[in-house]
C-alpha atoms as one frame of an Amber mdcrd trajectory, in Angstrom:
protein
 -37.349  44.181 -38.087 -33.769  43.747 -36.945 -31.585  40.758 -37.692 -32.828
  37.405 -36.358 -30.040  35.731 -34.327 -31.739  32.336 -34.050 -30.592  29.436
 -36.186 -32.780  27.663 -38.704 -32.960  24.622 -36.416 -34.033  26.762 -33.461
 -36.730  28.459 -35.544 -37.976  25.056 -36.680 -38.179  23.894 -33.063 -40.067
  27.062 -32.123 -42.479  26.582 -34.976 -43.176  23.076 -33.692 -43.931  24.496
 -30.225 -40.745  23.196 -28.573 -39.648  26.440 -26.949 -36.742  26.582 -24.484
 -37.809  27.026 -20.878 -36.123  27.878 -17.582 -35.239  24.797 -15.527 -33.927
  23.784 -12.099 -36.264  26.078 -10.212 -35.329  29.245 -12.080 -38.174  31.726
 -12.508 -38.398  34.924 -14.502 -37.182  37.270 -11.770 -34.391  35.009 -10.505
 -33.171  34.575 -14.083 -33.059  38.348 -14.531 -30.798  38.497 -11.483 -28.426
  36.054 -13.202 -28.499  38.148 -16.372 -27.515  41.215 -14.355 -24.623  39.299
 -12.757 -23.463  38.170 -16.224 -23.348  41.675 -17.735 -19.559  41.480 -18.333
 -19.946  38.726 -20.928 -23.225  40.066 -22.350 -21.722  43.478 -23.042 -24.780
  45.491 -22.039 -24.922  48.662 -19.982 -27.007  49.329 -16.911 -29.435  51.431
 -18.931 -30.111  48.563 -21.331 -30.506  46.242 -18.361 -33.110  48.619 -16.890
 -35.000  48.517 -20.187 -34.755  44.729 -20.241 -36.286  44.513 -16.774 -39.097
  46.895 -17.756 -39.987  44.751 -20.752 -39.746  41.551 -18.704 -42.199  42.878
 -16.100 -44.868  42.846 -18.809 -44.430  39.155 -19.616 -46.285  36.325 -17.917
 -43.953  34.513 -15.468 -45.311  31.080 -16.439 -44.323  31.667 -20.075 -40.646
  31.527 -19.030 -40.989  27.999 -17.667 -43.545  26.490 -20.055 -42.087  24.775
 -23.184 -45.184  25.484 -25.285 -45.144  29.266 -24.746 -42.751  32.157 -25.318
 -42.362  35.153 -22.962 -43.324  38.220 -25.028 -43.741  41.876 -24.071 -46.376
  43.721 -26.138 -45.920  47.162 -24.544 -45.185  50.079 -26.853 -41.824  51.801
 -26.705 -43.488  54.971 -25.461 -44.971  53.133 -22.469 -41.634  51.535 -21.601
 -39.912  54.911 -21.948 -42.357  56.472 -19.497 -41.741  53.660 -16.995 -37.965
  54.060 -16.932 -37.955  57.862 -17.242 -36.333  57.974 -20.684 -37.327  58.918
 -24.224 -38.340  56.516 -27.003 -35.036  57.014 -28.813 -33.186  55.702 -25.750
 -35.493  52.681 -25.529 -34.911  51.908 -29.217 -31.142  52.125 -28.683 -31.379
  49.792 -25.676 -33.493  47.309 -27.605 -30.907  47.196 -30.388 -28.159  46.570
 -27.817 -30.185  43.816 -26.134 -30.867  42.144 -29.473 -27.201  42.371 -30.437
 -26.364  40.703 -27.104 -28.679  37.826 -27.996 -31.123  38.459 -25.156 -34.245
  39.474 -27.063 -35.790  39.292 -30.503 -37.668  42.351 -31.779 -40.468  40.545
 -33.579 -42.856  43.315 -34.694 -45.368  43.873 -37.474 -44.445  45.587 -40.727
 -45.322  49.020 -39.369 -43.346  48.384 -36.175 -46.403  47.866 -34.004 -46.654
  45.187 -31.295 -49.674  42.982 -30.768 -50.716  39.762 -29.081 -52.065  38.718
 -32.442 -49.238  36.704 -33.958 -47.090  37.134 -30.852 -45.572  40.397 -32.097
 -43.386  42.191 -29.566 -40.177  41.823 -27.590 -39.500  38.078 -27.342 -37.254
  36.697 -24.560 -36.687  33.230 -26.010 -33.079  34.110 -27.024 -32.300  34.993
 -23.402 -33.581  31.622 -22.206 -31.344  29.917 -24.755 -28.395  31.640 -23.041
 -29.287  30.135 -19.661 -26.552  27.468 -19.718 -23.945  29.939 -21.001 -24.821
  32.398 -18.240 -24.715  29.703 -15.576 -21.347  28.440 -16.802 -19.892  31.940
 -16.716 -21.171  32.576 -13.184 -19.837  29.207 -12.004 -16.400  30.054 -13.444
 -16.492  33.473 -11.843 -17.426  32.002  -8.468 -14.590  29.475  -8.750 -12.183
  32.307  -9.574 -13.422  34.305  -6.580 -12.827  31.313  -4.305  -9.362  30.779
  -5.781  -8.515  34.454  -5.328  -9.641  34.341  -1.686  -7.530  31.217  -1.123
  -4.512  32.846  -2.766  -4.895  36.021  -0.676  -5.077  33.903   2.473  -1.954
  32.003   1.407  -0.079  35.228   0.733  -1.220  36.534   4.129   0.287  33.481
   5.829   3.570  33.889   3.920   3.690  37.556   4.885   3.052  36.911   8.575
   5.623  34.122   8.887   8.360  35.846   6.893   7.753  39.169   8.624   7.890
  37.597  12.095  11.145  35.810  11.341  12.829  38.850   9.798  11.822  41.010
  12.771  13.173  38.408  15.189  16.504  38.262  13.367  16.735  42.036  13.135
  16.057  42.428  16.860  18.711  39.797  17.580  22.036  39.946  15.805  20.751
  41.774  12.737  20.315  40.770   9.139  23.118  39.458   6.983  23.456  40.438
   3.345  21.250  37.670   1.956  18.593  38.179   4.618  18.719  41.911   3.896
  18.037  41.164   0.224  15.050  39.006   1.229  13.803  41.799   3.495  14.108
  44.318   0.645  12.066  42.113  -1.691   9.559  41.487   1.109   9.104  45.238
   1.558   7.918  45.593  -2.057   4.952  43.248  -1.613   1.580  44.876  -2.280
  -0.693  45.616   0.656  -4.014  43.905   1.323  -6.066  46.507  -0.556  -3.816
  46.358  -3.620  -3.878  42.567  -3.461  -7.678  42.571  -3.851  -7.458  44.602
  -7.035  -4.908  42.341  -8.740  -6.159  40.284 -11.702  -6.238  36.571 -10.921
  -3.274  35.773 -13.189  -1.155  38.463 -11.491  -2.283  37.242  -8.074  -1.229
  33.683  -8.915   2.175  34.939 -10.056   2.654  37.043  -6.925   1.747  34.189
  -4.568   4.140  31.881  -6.427   6.884  34.487  -6.002   5.967  34.820  -2.308
   6.282  31.053  -1.881   9.691  31.125  -3.618  10.883  33.909  -1.313   9.682
  31.979   1.735  11.449  28.855   0.485  14.651  30.838  -0.003  14.394  32.133
   3.560  13.826  28.710   5.121  16.660  27.146   3.132  18.939  29.901   4.369
  17.781  29.182   7.911  18.495  25.478   7.458  21.992  26.226   6.209  22.682
  28.335   9.291  21.047  25.653  11.510  18.708  28.252  12.957  15.578  26.192
  12.280  16.955  22.759  11.417  16.062  20.047  13.896  14.494  22.216  16.604
  11.556  24.510  17.134  11.847  28.189  16.376  12.420  30.167  19.585   9.677
  32.654  18.845   7.207  29.834  18.262   8.070  28.075  21.508   7.989  31.221
  23.620   4.625  32.176  22.175   3.095  28.781  22.919   4.585  28.710  26.405
   3.198  32.157  27.129  -0.289  31.191  26.045  -0.407  27.845  27.863   1.176
  28.769  31.177  -1.071  28.026  34.178  -3.908  26.936  31.867  -6.308  24.240
  33.028  -5.570  20.961  31.234  -8.461  20.302  28.869  -7.872  19.073  25.347
 -11.543  19.303  24.405 -13.904  22.232  23.953 -16.210  20.577  26.494 -14.694
  19.722  29.930 -16.981  16.672  30.141 -15.757  15.215  26.832 -13.592  12.126
  27.483 -10.711  11.362  25.135  -7.487   9.417  24.802  -5.504  12.647  24.544
  -5.856  13.071  28.362  -4.361   9.659  29.122  -1.958   9.587  32.068   0.318
   7.318  30.058   1.330  10.334  27.995   2.967  12.032  30.936   6.463  10.833
  30.118   6.322  11.642  26.407   7.627  15.191  26.818  10.477  16.463  28.938
   8.995  17.964  32.104  11.833  20.442  32.520  11.151  21.918  29.086   7.873
  20.482  27.742   8.244  22.203  24.357  11.918  21.431  23.744  11.140  18.741
  21.205   8.059  20.345  19.633   9.733  20.550  16.222   8.193  20.582  12.755
   9.582  17.076  12.290   7.688  15.878  15.352   4.493  17.622  14.260   4.896
  15.772  10.961   5.063  12.473  12.863   1.864  13.339  14.747  -0.020  14.563
  11.676  -2.613  12.639   9.707  -1.725  11.130   6.354  -3.656  13.907   4.587
  -1.669  16.602   6.378   1.658  14.821   5.825   1.050  14.772   2.080   0.499
  18.528   2.112   3.600  19.122   4.248   5.638  17.059   1.776   4.327  19.154
  -1.104   5.239  22.344   0.725   8.759  21.327   1.786   9.676  20.058  -1.668
  13.232  18.692  -1.811  14.273  20.010   1.606  15.169  17.225   4.041  13.068
  18.349   6.997   9.946  20.527   7.092   9.909  23.983   8.641   7.199  25.662
  10.684   6.349  27.580   7.552   5.750  24.279   5.720   3.505  23.048   8.528
   1.465  26.254   8.646   1.056  26.408   4.886   0.043  22.727   4.801  -2.578
  23.463   7.461  -3.785  26.343   5.304  -4.043  23.942   2.333  -5.935  21.284
   4.313  -8.391  23.667   5.984 -11.074  23.671   3.244 -11.088  19.855   3.093
 -11.836  19.755   6.825 -14.878  21.979   6.390 -13.199  24.799   8.333 -14.470
  28.066   6.892 -12.228  31.093   6.339 -14.016  33.025   9.094 -13.422  30.325
  11.708  -9.794  29.938  10.649  -9.174  33.683  10.720 -10.759  33.915  14.178
  -8.560  31.070  15.429  -5.420  32.837  14.165  -6.455  36.193  15.630  -7.319
  34.620  18.994  -4.507  32.068  19.424  -1.837  33.197  16.977  -0.812  31.472
  13.764   1.358  28.729  15.300  -1.091  27.775  18.045  -4.004  27.804  15.581
  -1.974  25.479  13.348  -1.399  23.057  16.219  -5.115  23.196  17.024  -5.874
  22.266  13.419  -3.398  19.363  13.620  -5.315  18.059  16.647  -8.738  18.634
  15.084  -7.630  16.765  11.964  -6.114  13.905  13.963  -9.282  13.533  16.034
 -11.169  12.544  12.874  -9.331   9.209  13.101  -9.862   8.645  16.822 -10.608
   4.927  17.309 -13.510   5.348  19.754 -14.644   8.985  19.629 -13.920  10.506
  16.197 -14.678  14.144  15.498 -17.307  14.520  12.775 -17.100  18.301  12.471
 -13.486  19.570  12.597 -14.690  23.127  11.970 -16.914  23.063  15.038 -14.142
  21.367  17.012 -11.679  24.130  16.113 -14.218  26.799  17.097 -14.632  25.032
  20.435 -10.872  25.008  20.962 -10.762  28.716  20.150 -13.445  29.412  22.769
 -11.625  27.197  25.290  -8.432  29.162  24.637 -10.276  32.432  25.306 -11.527
  31.025  28.643  -8.038  29.834  29.587  -9.042  26.167  29.539  -6.991  24.817
  26.643  -3.685  22.950  26.997  -2.342  22.053  23.582   0.784  20.498  25.064
  -1.241  17.915  26.977  -3.330  17.202  23.915  -0.224  16.706  21.786   1.193
  14.348  24.428  -1.968  12.254  24.203  -1.844  12.237  20.422   1.768  11.064
  20.641   0.651   8.137  22.794  -2.008   7.219  20.235   0.461   7.360  17.366
   2.845   5.058  19.281  -0.012   2.636  19.933  -0.869   2.651  16.221   2.755
   1.785  15.369   2.952  -1.030  17.948
């Protein structure tokens, strides 16, 4: 018999009939799926996992969930070997690996035989004891996957905004020395495929460096007054192009009444140039308190926010609004990054509407995306109405 990995206290509990059991709806087969997902911390190969599954198939499912029974496989090694298409030596090697990983106990008779008499066989009680450890590992891994996806999305936003601005400057009067240095560093960024293969620590470091490069760019723009105090030309032209001759409807449904369509808003924006004062500072004034906090965090010690700050703050707020990554990506692809950001500002602000609050900002944003595709969305009119509401709140 190989080494017993259970403690004296655990053996005493087992002797008293207090065996560990699967909880929270876990059954034998679903637990085996978790074990497979946790292979990196269990240090077992796929062959050993195949042997584990073969043994587990010959246990009674109820023994995994009953505290007065242990799941035990009584099949001989030769039978298991025939099932998985291997020889007995391979099965013995796998069993040793599984026992070393703390998943089974080889509890056999003196001659190595297995029998229901005395519960002699491959015992899965050690695996059940690892249930909480396995769950904790999988929860950490899932959290890391979500963080990595969020970081990749953040880097994607940095890349799009910086790239657009550098291209605009290059097409205009060209890049100065400092902008050329920023462009050179920008060109070294890894592509999307390489980004997915980066370890989480390296990904965090890269996104932090990307944020620093973006901050350097916007500070340079502020110093040259290119983006300080007025909207970026490329942003305004893009919004104008996508809202020209569009039917005024600030809601996904044309029958949905709202304050944002109030006639009193008509004088809030210059009719000759309705987007002349659509600056990041004004978007900040229209934003909810939650979004303002995130804009402040993004702009740091700079006096006024930039469009980059606003877009990154929208990116930060998105999960809290229940807007999934798929819906957000679709909004950006359909409307463009700046327009999608303004749509999110409106969806967020509508949560606080005094008479008709939005309960599902994610669904609201999807509706705005569909309205944009049909040519029935006027963000300018909606922002005018929101401006009226903010002035009423301050009165």
